[in-house]
Each structure stands twice: as C-alpha cells, then as structure tokens.
mmCIF file of C-alpha atoms in Angstrom:
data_model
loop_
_atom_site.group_PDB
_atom_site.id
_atom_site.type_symbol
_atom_site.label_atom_id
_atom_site.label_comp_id
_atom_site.label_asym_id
_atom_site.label_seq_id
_atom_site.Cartn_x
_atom_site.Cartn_y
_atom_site.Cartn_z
ATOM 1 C CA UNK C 1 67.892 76.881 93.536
ATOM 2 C CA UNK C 2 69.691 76.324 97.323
ATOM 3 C CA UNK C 3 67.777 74.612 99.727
ATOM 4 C CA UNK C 4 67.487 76.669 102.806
ATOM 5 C CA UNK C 5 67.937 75.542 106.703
ATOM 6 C CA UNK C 6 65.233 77.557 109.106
ATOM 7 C CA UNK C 7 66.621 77.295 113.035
ATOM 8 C CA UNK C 8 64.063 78.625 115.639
ATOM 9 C CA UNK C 9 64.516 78.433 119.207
ATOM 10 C CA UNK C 10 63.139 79.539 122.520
ATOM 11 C CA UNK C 11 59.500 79.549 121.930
ATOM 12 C CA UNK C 12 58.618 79.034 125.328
ATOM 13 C CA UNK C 13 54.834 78.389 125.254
ATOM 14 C CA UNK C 14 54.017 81.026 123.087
ATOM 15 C CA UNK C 15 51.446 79.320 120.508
ATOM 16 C CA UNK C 16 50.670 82.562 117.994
ATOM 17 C CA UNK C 17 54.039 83.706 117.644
ATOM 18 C CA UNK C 18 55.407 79.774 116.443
ATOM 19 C CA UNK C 19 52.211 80.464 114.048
ATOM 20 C CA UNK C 20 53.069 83.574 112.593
ATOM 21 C CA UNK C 21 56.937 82.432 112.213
ATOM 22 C CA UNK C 22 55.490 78.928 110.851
ATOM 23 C CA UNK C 23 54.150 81.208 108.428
ATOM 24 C CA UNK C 24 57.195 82.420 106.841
ATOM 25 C CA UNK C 25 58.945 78.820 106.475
ATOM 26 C CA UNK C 26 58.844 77.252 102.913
ATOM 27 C CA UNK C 27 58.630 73.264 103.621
ATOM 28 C CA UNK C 28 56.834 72.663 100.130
ATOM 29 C CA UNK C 29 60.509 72.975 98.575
ATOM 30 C CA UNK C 30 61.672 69.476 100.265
ATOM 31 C CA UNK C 31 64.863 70.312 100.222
ATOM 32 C CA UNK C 32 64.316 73.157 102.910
ATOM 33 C CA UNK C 33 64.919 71.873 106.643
ATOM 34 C CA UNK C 34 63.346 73.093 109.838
ATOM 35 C CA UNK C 35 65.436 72.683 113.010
ATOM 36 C CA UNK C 36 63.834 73.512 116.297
ATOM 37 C CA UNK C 37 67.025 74.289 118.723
ATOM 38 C CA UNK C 38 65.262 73.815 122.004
ATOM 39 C CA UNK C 39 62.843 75.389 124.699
ATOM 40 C CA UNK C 40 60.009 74.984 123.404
ATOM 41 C CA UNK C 41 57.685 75.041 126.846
ATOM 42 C CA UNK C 42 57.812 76.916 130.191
ATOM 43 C CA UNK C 43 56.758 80.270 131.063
ATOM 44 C CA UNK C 44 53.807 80.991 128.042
ATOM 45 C CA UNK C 45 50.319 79.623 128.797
ATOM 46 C CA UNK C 46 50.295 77.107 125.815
ATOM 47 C CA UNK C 47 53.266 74.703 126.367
ATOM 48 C CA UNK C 48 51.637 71.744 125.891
ATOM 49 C CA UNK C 49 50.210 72.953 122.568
ATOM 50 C CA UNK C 50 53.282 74.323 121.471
ATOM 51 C CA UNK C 51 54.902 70.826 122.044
ATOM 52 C CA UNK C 52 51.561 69.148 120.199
ATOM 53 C CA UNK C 53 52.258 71.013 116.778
ATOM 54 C CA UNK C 54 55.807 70.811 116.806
ATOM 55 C CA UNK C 55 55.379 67.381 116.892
ATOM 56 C CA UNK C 56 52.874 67.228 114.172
ATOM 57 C CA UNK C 57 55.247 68.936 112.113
ATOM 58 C CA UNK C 58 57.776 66.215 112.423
ATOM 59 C CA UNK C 59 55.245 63.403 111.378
ATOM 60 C CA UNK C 60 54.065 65.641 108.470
ATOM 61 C CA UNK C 61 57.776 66.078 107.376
ATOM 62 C CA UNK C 62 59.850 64.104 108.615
ATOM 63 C CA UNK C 63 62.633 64.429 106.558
ATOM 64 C CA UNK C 64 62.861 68.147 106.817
ATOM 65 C CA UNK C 65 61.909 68.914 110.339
ATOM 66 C CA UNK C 66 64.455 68.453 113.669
ATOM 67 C CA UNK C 67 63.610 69.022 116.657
ATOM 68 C CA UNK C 68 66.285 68.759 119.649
ATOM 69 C CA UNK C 69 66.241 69.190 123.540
ATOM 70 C CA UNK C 70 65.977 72.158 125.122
ATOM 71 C CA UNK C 71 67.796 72.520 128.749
ATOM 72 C CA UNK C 72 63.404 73.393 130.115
ATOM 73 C CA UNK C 73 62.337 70.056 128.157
ATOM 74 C CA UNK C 74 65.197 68.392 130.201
ATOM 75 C CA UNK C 75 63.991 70.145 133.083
ATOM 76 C CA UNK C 76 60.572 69.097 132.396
ATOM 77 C CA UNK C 77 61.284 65.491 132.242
ATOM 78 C CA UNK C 78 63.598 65.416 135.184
ATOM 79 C CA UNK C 79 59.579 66.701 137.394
ATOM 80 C CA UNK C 80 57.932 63.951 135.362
ATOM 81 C CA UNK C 81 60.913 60.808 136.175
ATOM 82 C CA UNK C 82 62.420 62.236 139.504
ATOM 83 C CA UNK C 83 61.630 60.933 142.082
ATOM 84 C CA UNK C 84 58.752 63.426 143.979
ATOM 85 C CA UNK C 85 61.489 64.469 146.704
ATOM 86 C CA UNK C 86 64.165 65.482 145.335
ATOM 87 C CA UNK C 87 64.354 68.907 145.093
ATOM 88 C CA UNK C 88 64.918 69.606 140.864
ATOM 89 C CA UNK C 89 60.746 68.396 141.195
ATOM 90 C CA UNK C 90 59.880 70.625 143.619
ATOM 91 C CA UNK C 91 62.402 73.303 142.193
ATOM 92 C CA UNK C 92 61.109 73.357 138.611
ATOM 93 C CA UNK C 93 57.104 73.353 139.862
ATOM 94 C CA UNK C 94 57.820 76.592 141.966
ATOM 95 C CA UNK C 95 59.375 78.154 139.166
ATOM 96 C CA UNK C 96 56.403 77.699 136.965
ATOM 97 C CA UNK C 97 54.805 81.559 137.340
ATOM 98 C CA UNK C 98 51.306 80.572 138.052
ATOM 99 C CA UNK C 99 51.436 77.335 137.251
ATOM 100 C CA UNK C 100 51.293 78.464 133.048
ATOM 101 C CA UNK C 101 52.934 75.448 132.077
ATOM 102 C CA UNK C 102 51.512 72.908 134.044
ATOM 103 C CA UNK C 103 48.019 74.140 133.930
ATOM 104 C CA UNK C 104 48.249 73.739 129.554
ATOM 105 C CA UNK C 105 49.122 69.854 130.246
ATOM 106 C CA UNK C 106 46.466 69.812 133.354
ATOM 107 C CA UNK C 107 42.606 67.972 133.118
ATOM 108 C CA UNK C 108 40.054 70.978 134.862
ATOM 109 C CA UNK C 109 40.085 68.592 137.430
ATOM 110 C CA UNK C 110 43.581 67.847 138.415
ATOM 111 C CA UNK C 111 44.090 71.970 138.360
ATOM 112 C CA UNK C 112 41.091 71.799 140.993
ATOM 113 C CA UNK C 113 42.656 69.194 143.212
ATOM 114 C CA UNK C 114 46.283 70.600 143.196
ATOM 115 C CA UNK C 115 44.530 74.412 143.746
ATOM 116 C CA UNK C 116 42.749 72.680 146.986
ATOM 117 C CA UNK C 117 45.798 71.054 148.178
ATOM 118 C CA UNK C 118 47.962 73.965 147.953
ATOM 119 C CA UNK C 119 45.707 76.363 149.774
ATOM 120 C CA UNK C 120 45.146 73.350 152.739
ATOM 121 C CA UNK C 121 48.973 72.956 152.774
ATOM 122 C CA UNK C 122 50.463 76.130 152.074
ATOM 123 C CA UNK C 123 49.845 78.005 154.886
ATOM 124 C CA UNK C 124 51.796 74.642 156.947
ATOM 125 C CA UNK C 125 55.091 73.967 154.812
ATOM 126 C CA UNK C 126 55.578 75.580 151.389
ATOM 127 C CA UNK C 127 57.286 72.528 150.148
ATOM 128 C CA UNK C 128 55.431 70.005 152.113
ATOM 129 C CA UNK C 129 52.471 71.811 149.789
ATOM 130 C CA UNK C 130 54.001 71.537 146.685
ATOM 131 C CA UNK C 131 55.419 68.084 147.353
ATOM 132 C CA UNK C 132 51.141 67.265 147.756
ATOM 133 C CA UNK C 133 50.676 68.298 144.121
ATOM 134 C CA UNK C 134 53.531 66.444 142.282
ATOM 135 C CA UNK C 135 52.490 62.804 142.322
ATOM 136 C CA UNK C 136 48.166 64.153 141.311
ATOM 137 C CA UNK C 137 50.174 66.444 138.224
ATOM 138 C CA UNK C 138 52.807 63.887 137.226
ATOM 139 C CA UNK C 139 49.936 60.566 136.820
ATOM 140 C CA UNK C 140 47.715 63.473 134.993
ATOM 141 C CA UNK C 141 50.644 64.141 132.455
ATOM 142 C CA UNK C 142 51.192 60.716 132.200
ATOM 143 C CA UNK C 143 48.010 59.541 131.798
ATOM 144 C CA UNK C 144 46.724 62.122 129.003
ATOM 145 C CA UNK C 145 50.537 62.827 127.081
ATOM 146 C CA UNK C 146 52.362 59.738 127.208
ATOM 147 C CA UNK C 147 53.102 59.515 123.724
ATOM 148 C CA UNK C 148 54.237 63.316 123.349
ATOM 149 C CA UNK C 149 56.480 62.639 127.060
ATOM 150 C CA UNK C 150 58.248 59.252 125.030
ATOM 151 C CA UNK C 151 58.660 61.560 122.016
ATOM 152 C CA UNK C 152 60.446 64.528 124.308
ATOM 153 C CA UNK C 153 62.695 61.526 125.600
ATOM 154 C CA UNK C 154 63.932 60.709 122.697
ATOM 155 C CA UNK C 155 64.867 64.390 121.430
ATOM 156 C CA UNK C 156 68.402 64.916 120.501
ATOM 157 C CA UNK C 157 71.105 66.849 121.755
ATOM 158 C CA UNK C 158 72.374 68.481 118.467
ATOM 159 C CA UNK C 159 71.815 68.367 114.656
ATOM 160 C CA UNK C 160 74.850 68.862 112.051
ATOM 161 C CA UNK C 161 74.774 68.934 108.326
ATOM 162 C CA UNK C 162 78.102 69.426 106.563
ATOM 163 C CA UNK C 163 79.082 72.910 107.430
ATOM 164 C CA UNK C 164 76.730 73.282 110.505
ATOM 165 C CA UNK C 165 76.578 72.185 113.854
ATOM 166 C CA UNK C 166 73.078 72.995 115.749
ATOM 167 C CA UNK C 167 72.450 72.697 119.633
ATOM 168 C CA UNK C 168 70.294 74.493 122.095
ATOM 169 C CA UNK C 169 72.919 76.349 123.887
ATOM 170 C CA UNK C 170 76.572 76.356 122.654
ATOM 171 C CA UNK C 171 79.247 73.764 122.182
ATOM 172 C CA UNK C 172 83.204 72.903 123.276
ATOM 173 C CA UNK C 173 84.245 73.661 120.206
ATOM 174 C CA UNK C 174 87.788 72.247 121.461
ATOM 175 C CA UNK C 175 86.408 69.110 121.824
#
C-alpha cells in the first residue's frame, strides 16, 4: 500500500468546508501526510476557528500533519507586531470586509468598544478612526490567543519530501 500526501490550501475562514474536506483525508494510515499550504484566515467569518482546529490537528498528529505560512497569516502577524502606525496595520484592518476576521478573534466587548470608536471617529479622519481600534483589538488578540499567535510565528515557509517541494505560492525554481 503507498502512503498518500493530502495538500489543501486557501481556506480562508471557511469552518464547514475544512470539515467536509477533513472528511475525506485518511490519517488512521500513519503513513498518510496532511500539508496545509497557507491562508488559512481572512475574509470567512470563522478565522480564528479555522486556525484553532488546524492546530489541533497538528498536536493530534504530529507526524503527519504540516502546516506552513500563508502570505494573510504573514499579513496577520505583521497588524498584531507592527507598530500601530504604520500603514500595513491600518492597511490590513480596512481590508477586513466587515471586520469577519477580526470579529472571530474579538471578546463581545472589544467588538463593542472598537464599533463605538469607529462611529465617534469616523466621521473626523478615516484612519485616525481605525488607528483608535488597533491597540483595544491587538491587547484582545493577545490576551485571549497568545499561544495560537506563537504557534502562527513559528509556521514554515515550505515543506519538501523527496520528490516534492510544497509552499503557499510558488518558488524560484532557478534558485
């Protein structure tokens, strides 16, 4: 029997679809690998979750599952480490469609506060608003998922076995 090697990317924040595709993988044969290649979070309304069980499926098998970074888990830790002004913070929070992403990290009350600030601000500077709401999201995020944020940091880059090479978005294969 061959062992097989499951790649799934872009999953985005989608929770049920990772279930039903979880749902076709074989891990009981422990020969069979998982590799996540990236993008796990951003735009879906369950981010954070998606992040949570990928994660439990690397302490469950971790000799068969890989998980590397994604260019919007890059993203997502360059909000969290940035400092609040520059503008890849403020960039990446105004890209998040109705705040989807942050809102499935969020306590009820930190999506209360940031709503408030942005309707007292908004109206003066639309970045002078969002800049309000970075420092209350980021110590939320902190606070409640430091251990998943130190387990993002540490993601790899790429994944190779003998005759593969796997990465989120293409390699020099010159180099």
């Amino acid at each position: 029997i061959m062992s097989l090697i499951y790649a799934m990317s872009d999953i985005h924040g989608y929770f049920k679809p990772l279930e039903d595709n979880l749902r076709l993988i074989d891990l009981s044969d422990i020969e069979n690998k998982l590799v996540f290649c990236g993008d796990y979070m951003d735009y879906g309304k369950e981010s954070c979750q998606v992040l949570y069980k990928i994660k439990a499926l690397t302490e469950q098998y971790p000799q068969q599952v890989v998980v590397l970074m994604g260019n919007h888990e890059y993203m997502f830790l360059e909000f969290l480490f940035l400092k609040n002004t520059d503008l890849q913070v403020i960039e990446w929070l105004t890209t998040d469609k109705e705040f989807h992403t942050i809102n499935s990290f969020i306590s009820s009350d930190t999506k209360a506060e940031v709503a408030s600030q942005l309707n007292r601000h908004r109206a003066d500077n639309y970045f002078s608003a969002y800049e309000k709401c970075v420092p209350i999201i980021k110590k939320d995020i902190l606070n409640n998922h430091n251990e998943l944020v130190e387990w993002l940091k540490n993601l790899p880059y790429y994944y190779e076995t003998a005759n593969q090479i796997f990465v989120h978005a293409g390699i020099d294969e010159e180099a």
